[in-house]
């Protein structure tokens, strides 16, 4: 789903950039875009690492281990999933604009915009990777006692 969202947003933003550039001045890619996406990726990664350490301590029943509330873990997963969806959309948008800008690399201002768009795509991929890691950390363990493949035992 994320790849499809990325592709659709990329094609639409590439077409929109071509159209917008033909009738006026294309808006600039903000320098803050890759920085903000990288900060979101860092927050997701830090959350995942913190939760993983707390869950490991809880599983090993270490004295004084601070447990993880299920609602907090669920909120972290939802935050990660929402971040991944938005990052896929933003990556596609900046990717499409960046591909359009590749035609104008001889113009220094457009070349800088292409770099910003490329860095935004890379930072967005980092957000998606961190969100997947967070989701994996918060995944419930498989139930090893279930011999029936998820079906209820016969009465």
PDB file of C-alpha atoms in Angstrom:
ATOM      1  CA  UNK A   1       0.000   0.000   0.000  1.00  0.00           C
ATOM      2  CA  UNK A   2       2.831   2.380   0.842  1.00  0.00           C
ATOM      3  CA  UNK A   3       4.544   1.725  -2.496  1.00  0.00           C
ATOM      4  CA  UNK A   4       1.289   2.384  -4.352  1.00  0.00           C
ATOM      5  CA  UNK A   5       0.734   5.608  -2.441  1.00  0.00           C
ATOM      6  CA  UNK A   6       4.314   6.634  -3.215  1.00  0.00           C
ATOM      7  CA  UNK A   7       3.894   5.883  -6.929  1.00  0.00           C
ATOM      8  CA  UNK A   8       0.564   7.676  -7.310  1.00  0.00           C
ATOM      9  CA  UNK A   9       1.784  10.736  -5.403  1.00  0.00           C
ATOM     10  CA  UNK A  10       4.990  10.756  -7.454  1.00  0.00           C
ATOM     11  CA  UNK A  11       3.219  10.655 -10.803  1.00  0.00           C
ATOM     12  CA  UNK A  12       0.673  13.272  -9.767  1.00  0.00           C
ATOM     13  CA  UNK A  13       3.296  15.633  -8.385  1.00  0.00           C
ATOM     14  CA  UNK A  14       5.516  15.191 -11.457  1.00  0.00           C
ATOM     15  CA  UNK A  15       2.558  16.061 -13.710  1.00  0.00           C
ATOM     16  CA  UNK A  16       1.558  18.916 -11.415  1.00  0.00           C
ATOM     17  CA  UNK A  17       5.109  20.282 -11.420  1.00  0.00           C
ATOM     18  CA  UNK A  18       5.213  20.213 -15.238  1.00  0.00           C
ATOM     19  CA  UNK A  19       1.864  21.977 -15.453  1.00  0.00           C
ATOM     20  CA  UNK A  20       2.684  24.526 -12.750  1.00  0.00           C
ATOM     21  CA  UNK A  21       6.073  25.309 -14.301  1.00  0.00           C
ATOM     22  CA  UNK A  22       4.476  25.870 -17.710  1.00  0.00           C
ATOM     23  CA  UNK A  23       2.001  28.457 -16.384  1.00  0.00           C
ATOM     24  CA  UNK A  24       4.101  30.117 -13.693  1.00  0.00           C
ATOM     25  CA  UNK A  25       6.820  29.664 -11.150  1.00  0.00           C
ATOM     26  CA  UNK A  26       7.107  26.295  -9.455  1.00  0.00           C
ATOM     27  CA  UNK A  27       7.067  26.563  -5.633  1.00  0.00           C
ATOM     28  CA  UNK A  28      10.358  25.805  -3.946  1.00  0.00           C
ATOM     29  CA  UNK A  29      11.112  22.622  -2.046  1.00  0.00           C
ATOM     30  CA  UNK A  30      11.705  23.812   1.522  1.00  0.00           C
ATOM     31  CA  UNK A  31      15.076  23.155   3.086  1.00  0.00           C
ATOM     32  CA  UNK A  32      13.248  22.122   6.251  1.00  0.00           C
ATOM     33  CA  UNK A  33      11.490  19.184   4.542  1.00  0.00           C
ATOM     34  CA  UNK A  34      14.324  16.643   4.847  1.00  0.00           C
ATOM     35  CA  UNK A  35      15.223  17.953   8.305  1.00  0.00           C
ATOM     36  CA  UNK A  36      11.690  17.498   9.647  1.00  0.00           C
ATOM     37  CA  UNK A  37      11.385  14.036   8.109  1.00  0.00           C
ATOM     38  CA  UNK A  38      14.734  13.030   9.592  1.00  0.00           C
ATOM     39  CA  UNK A  39      13.616  14.277  13.025  1.00  0.00           C
ATOM     40  CA  UNK A  40      10.432  12.201  12.779  1.00  0.00           C
ATOM     41  CA  UNK A  41      12.524   9.153  11.856  1.00  0.00           C
ATOM     42  CA  UNK A  42      14.767   9.767  14.883  1.00  0.00           C
ATOM     43  CA  UNK A  43      11.746  10.060  17.207  1.00  0.00           C
ATOM     44  CA  UNK A  44      10.270   6.822  15.847  1.00  0.00           C
ATOM     45  CA  UNK A  45      13.588   5.024  16.168  1.00  0.00           C
ATOM     46  CA  UNK A  46      14.157   6.292  19.709  1.00  0.00           C
ATOM     47  CA  UNK A  47      10.646   5.202  20.685  1.00  0.00           C
ATOM     48  CA  UNK A  48      11.220   1.757  19.203  1.00  0.00           C
ATOM     49  CA  UNK A  49      14.568   1.306  20.952  1.00  0.00           C
ATOM     50  CA  UNK A  50      13.131   2.457  24.278  1.00  0.00           C
ATOM     51  CA  UNK A  51      10.117   0.157  24.007  1.00  0.00           C
ATOM     52  CA  UNK A  52      12.280  -2.767  22.948  1.00  0.00           C
ATOM     53  CA  UNK A  53      14.523  -2.358  25.987  1.00  0.00           C
ATOM     54  CA  UNK A  54      11.552  -2.047  28.332  1.00  0.00           C
ATOM     55  CA  UNK A  55       9.802  -5.067  26.817  1.00  0.00           C
ATOM     56  CA  UNK A  56      12.983  -7.141  27.059  1.00  0.00           C
ATOM     57  CA  UNK A  57      13.427  -6.197  30.715  1.00  0.00           C
ATOM     58  CA  UNK A  58       9.799  -7.040  31.365  1.00  0.00           C
ATOM     59  CA  UNK A  59      10.098 -10.456  29.642  1.00  0.00           C
ATOM     60  CA  UNK A  60      13.231 -11.283  31.625  1.00  0.00           C
ATOM     61  CA  UNK A  61      11.449 -10.198  34.829  1.00  0.00           C
ATOM     62  CA  UNK A  62      14.284  -7.952  35.919  1.00  0.00           C
ATOM     63  CA  UNK A  63      13.752  -6.377  39.332  1.00  0.00           C
ATOM     64  CA  UNK A  64      12.621  -2.791  39.027  1.00  0.00           C
ATOM     65  CA  UNK A  65      11.847  -3.164  35.313  1.00  0.00           C
ATOM     66  CA  UNK A  66       9.401  -0.582  34.100  1.00  0.00           C
ATOM     67  CA  UNK A  67       6.707  -2.336  32.083  1.00  0.00           C
ATOM     68  CA  UNK A  68       4.970  -1.149  28.961  1.00  0.00           C
ATOM     69  CA  UNK A  69       1.286  -0.403  29.130  1.00  0.00           C
ATOM     70  CA  UNK A  70      -0.607  -2.049  26.248  1.00  0.00           C
ATOM     71  CA  UNK A  71      -2.374   1.209  25.380  1.00  0.00           C
ATOM     72  CA  UNK A  72       0.956   3.019  25.135  1.00  0.00           C
ATOM     73  CA  UNK A  73       2.312   0.343  22.791  1.00  0.00           C
ATOM     74  CA  UNK A  74      -0.849   0.552  20.691  1.00  0.00           C
ATOM     75  CA  UNK A  75      -0.509   4.331  20.456  1.00  0.00           C
ATOM     76  CA  UNK A  76       3.117   3.963  19.392  1.00  0.00           C
ATOM     77  CA  UNK A  77       2.107   1.536  16.636  1.00  0.00           C
ATOM     78  CA  UNK A  78      -0.617   3.884  15.409  1.00  0.00           C
ATOM     79  CA  UNK A  79       1.864   6.774  15.443  1.00  0.00           C
ATOM     80  CA  UNK A  80       4.279   4.672  13.400  1.00  0.00           C
ATOM     81  CA  UNK A  81       1.649   3.607  10.890  1.00  0.00           C
ATOM     82  CA  UNK A  82       0.377   7.149  10.433  1.00  0.00           C
ATOM     83  CA  UNK A  83       3.927   8.422  10.040  1.00  0.00           C
ATOM     84  CA  UNK A  84       4.652   5.782   7.405  1.00  0.00           C
ATOM     85  CA  UNK A  85       1.547   6.720   5.410  1.00  0.00           C
ATOM     86  CA  UNK A  86       2.348  10.422   5.502  1.00  0.00           C
ATOM     87  CA  UNK A  87       6.004   9.745   4.689  1.00  0.00           C
ATOM     88  CA  UNK A  88       5.040   7.652   1.649  1.00  0.00           C
ATOM     89  CA  UNK A  89       2.822  10.470   0.426  1.00  0.00           C
ATOM     90  CA  UNK A  90       5.478  13.129   1.037  1.00  0.00           C
ATOM     91  CA  UNK A  91       8.205  10.947  -0.519  1.00  0.00           C
ATOM     92  CA  UNK A  92       6.109  10.523  -3.634  1.00  0.00           C
ATOM     93  CA  UNK A  93       5.380  14.216  -3.815  1.00  0.00           C
ATOM     94  CA  UNK A  94       9.005  15.288  -3.438  1.00  0.00           C
ATOM     95  CA  UNK A  95      10.156  12.413  -5.616  1.00  0.00           C
ATOM     96  CA  UNK A  96       7.928  13.559  -8.468  1.00  0.00           C
ATOM     97  CA  UNK A  97       9.115  17.146  -8.117  1.00  0.00           C
ATOM     98  CA  UNK A  98      12.718  15.931  -7.925  1.00  0.00           C
ATOM     99  CA  UNK A  99      12.354  13.896 -11.115  1.00  0.00           C
ATOM    100  CA  UNK A 100      10.928  16.976 -12.837  1.00  0.00           C
ATOM    101  CA  UNK A 101      13.874  19.041 -11.565  1.00  0.00           C
ATOM    102  CA  UNK A 102      16.362  16.593 -13.109  1.00  0.00           C
ATOM    103  CA  UNK A 103      15.700  18.248 -16.463  1.00  0.00           C
ATOM    104  CA  UNK A 104      17.118  21.542 -15.119  1.00  0.00           C
ATOM    105  CA  UNK A 105      20.302  20.480 -13.307  1.00  0.00           C
ATOM    106  CA  UNK A 106      22.313  23.079 -15.231  1.00  0.00           C
ATOM    107  CA  UNK A 107      20.460  25.862 -13.363  1.00  0.00           C
ATOM    108  CA  UNK A 108      21.985  26.157  -9.852  1.00  0.00           C
ATOM    109  CA  UNK A 109      18.722  27.052  -8.077  1.00  0.00           C
ATOM    110  CA  UNK A 110      16.893  24.108  -9.659  1.00  0.00           C
ATOM    111  CA  UNK A 111      19.811  21.799  -8.871  1.00  0.00           C
ATOM    112  CA  UNK A 112      19.569  22.792  -5.193  1.00  0.00           C
ATOM    113  CA  UNK A 113      15.833  22.102  -5.284  1.00  0.00           C
ATOM    114  CA  UNK A 114      16.504  18.669  -6.795  1.00  0.00           C
ATOM    115  CA  UNK A 115      18.951  17.942  -3.955  1.00  0.00           C
ATOM    116  CA  UNK A 116      16.430  19.017  -1.319  1.00  0.00           C
ATOM    117  CA  UNK A 117      13.785  16.828  -2.941  1.00  0.00           C
ATOM    118  CA  UNK A 118      16.178  13.869  -3.066  1.00  0.00           C
ATOM    119  CA  UNK A 119      17.169  14.291   0.569  1.00  0.00           C
ATOM    120  CA  UNK A 120      13.471  14.517   1.466  1.00  0.00           C
ATOM    121  CA  UNK A 121      12.831  11.200  -0.257  1.00  0.00           C
ATOM    122  CA  UNK A 122      15.727   9.577   1.603  1.00  0.00           C
ATOM    123  CA  UNK A 123      14.544  10.976   4.938  1.00  0.00           C
ATOM    124  CA  UNK A 124      11.004   9.773   4.184  1.00  0.00           C
ATOM    125  CA  UNK A 125      12.329   6.283   3.517  1.00  0.00           C
ATOM    126  CA  UNK A 126      14.035   6.530   6.906  1.00  0.00           C
ATOM    127  CA  UNK A 127      10.681   7.381   8.496  1.00  0.00           C
ATOM    128  CA  UNK A 128       9.077   4.344   6.853  1.00  0.00           C
ATOM    129  CA  UNK A 129      11.923   2.057   7.977  1.00  0.00           C
ATOM    130  CA  UNK A 130      11.745   3.369  11.551  1.00  0.00           C
ATOM    131  CA  UNK A 131       7.956   2.938  11.558  1.00  0.00           C
ATOM    132  CA  UNK A 132       8.310  -0.689  10.421  1.00  0.00           C
ATOM    133  CA  UNK A 133      10.879  -1.286  13.166  1.00  0.00           C
ATOM    134  CA  UNK A 134       8.567   0.260  15.774  1.00  0.00           C
ATOM    135  CA  UNK A 135       5.691  -1.906  14.598  1.00  0.00           C
ATOM    136  CA  UNK A 136       7.890  -5.007  14.778  1.00  0.00           C
ATOM    137  CA  UNK A 137       9.004  -4.145  18.314  1.00  0.00           C
ATOM    138  CA  UNK A 138       5.393  -3.734  19.477  1.00  0.00           C
ATOM    139  CA  UNK A 139       4.156  -6.920  17.797  1.00  0.00           C
ATOM    140  CA  UNK A 140       2.619  -9.402  20.191  1.00  0.00           C
ATOM    141  CA  UNK A 141       4.561 -12.648  20.560  1.00  0.00           C
ATOM    142  CA  UNK A 142       3.191 -15.749  18.914  1.00  0.00           C
ATOM    143  CA  UNK A 143       1.310 -18.085  21.245  1.00  0.00           C
ATOM    144  CA  UNK A 144       3.448 -21.249  21.370  1.00  0.00           C
ATOM    145  CA  UNK A 145       0.766 -23.246  23.222  1.00  0.00           C
ATOM    146  CA  UNK A 146      -1.707 -23.164  20.354  1.00  0.00           C
ATOM    147  CA  UNK A 147      -1.562 -26.590  18.692  1.00  0.00           C
ATOM    148  CA  UNK A 148      -4.687 -26.148  16.605  1.00  0.00           C
ATOM    149  CA  UNK A 149      -3.566 -23.313  14.339  1.00  0.00           C
ATOM    150  CA  UNK A 150      -5.856 -20.718  15.864  1.00  0.00           C
ATOM    151  CA  UNK A 151      -9.020 -22.804  16.058  1.00  0.00           C
ATOM    152  CA  UNK A 152     -10.905 -23.373  19.257  1.00  0.00           C
ATOM    153  CA  UNK A 153     -10.558 -26.826  20.855  1.00  0.00           C
ATOM    154  CA  UNK A 154     -13.440 -29.214  20.313  1.00  0.00           C
ATOM    155  CA  UNK A 155     -15.798 -29.497  23.263  1.00  0.00           C
TER     156      UNK A 155
END
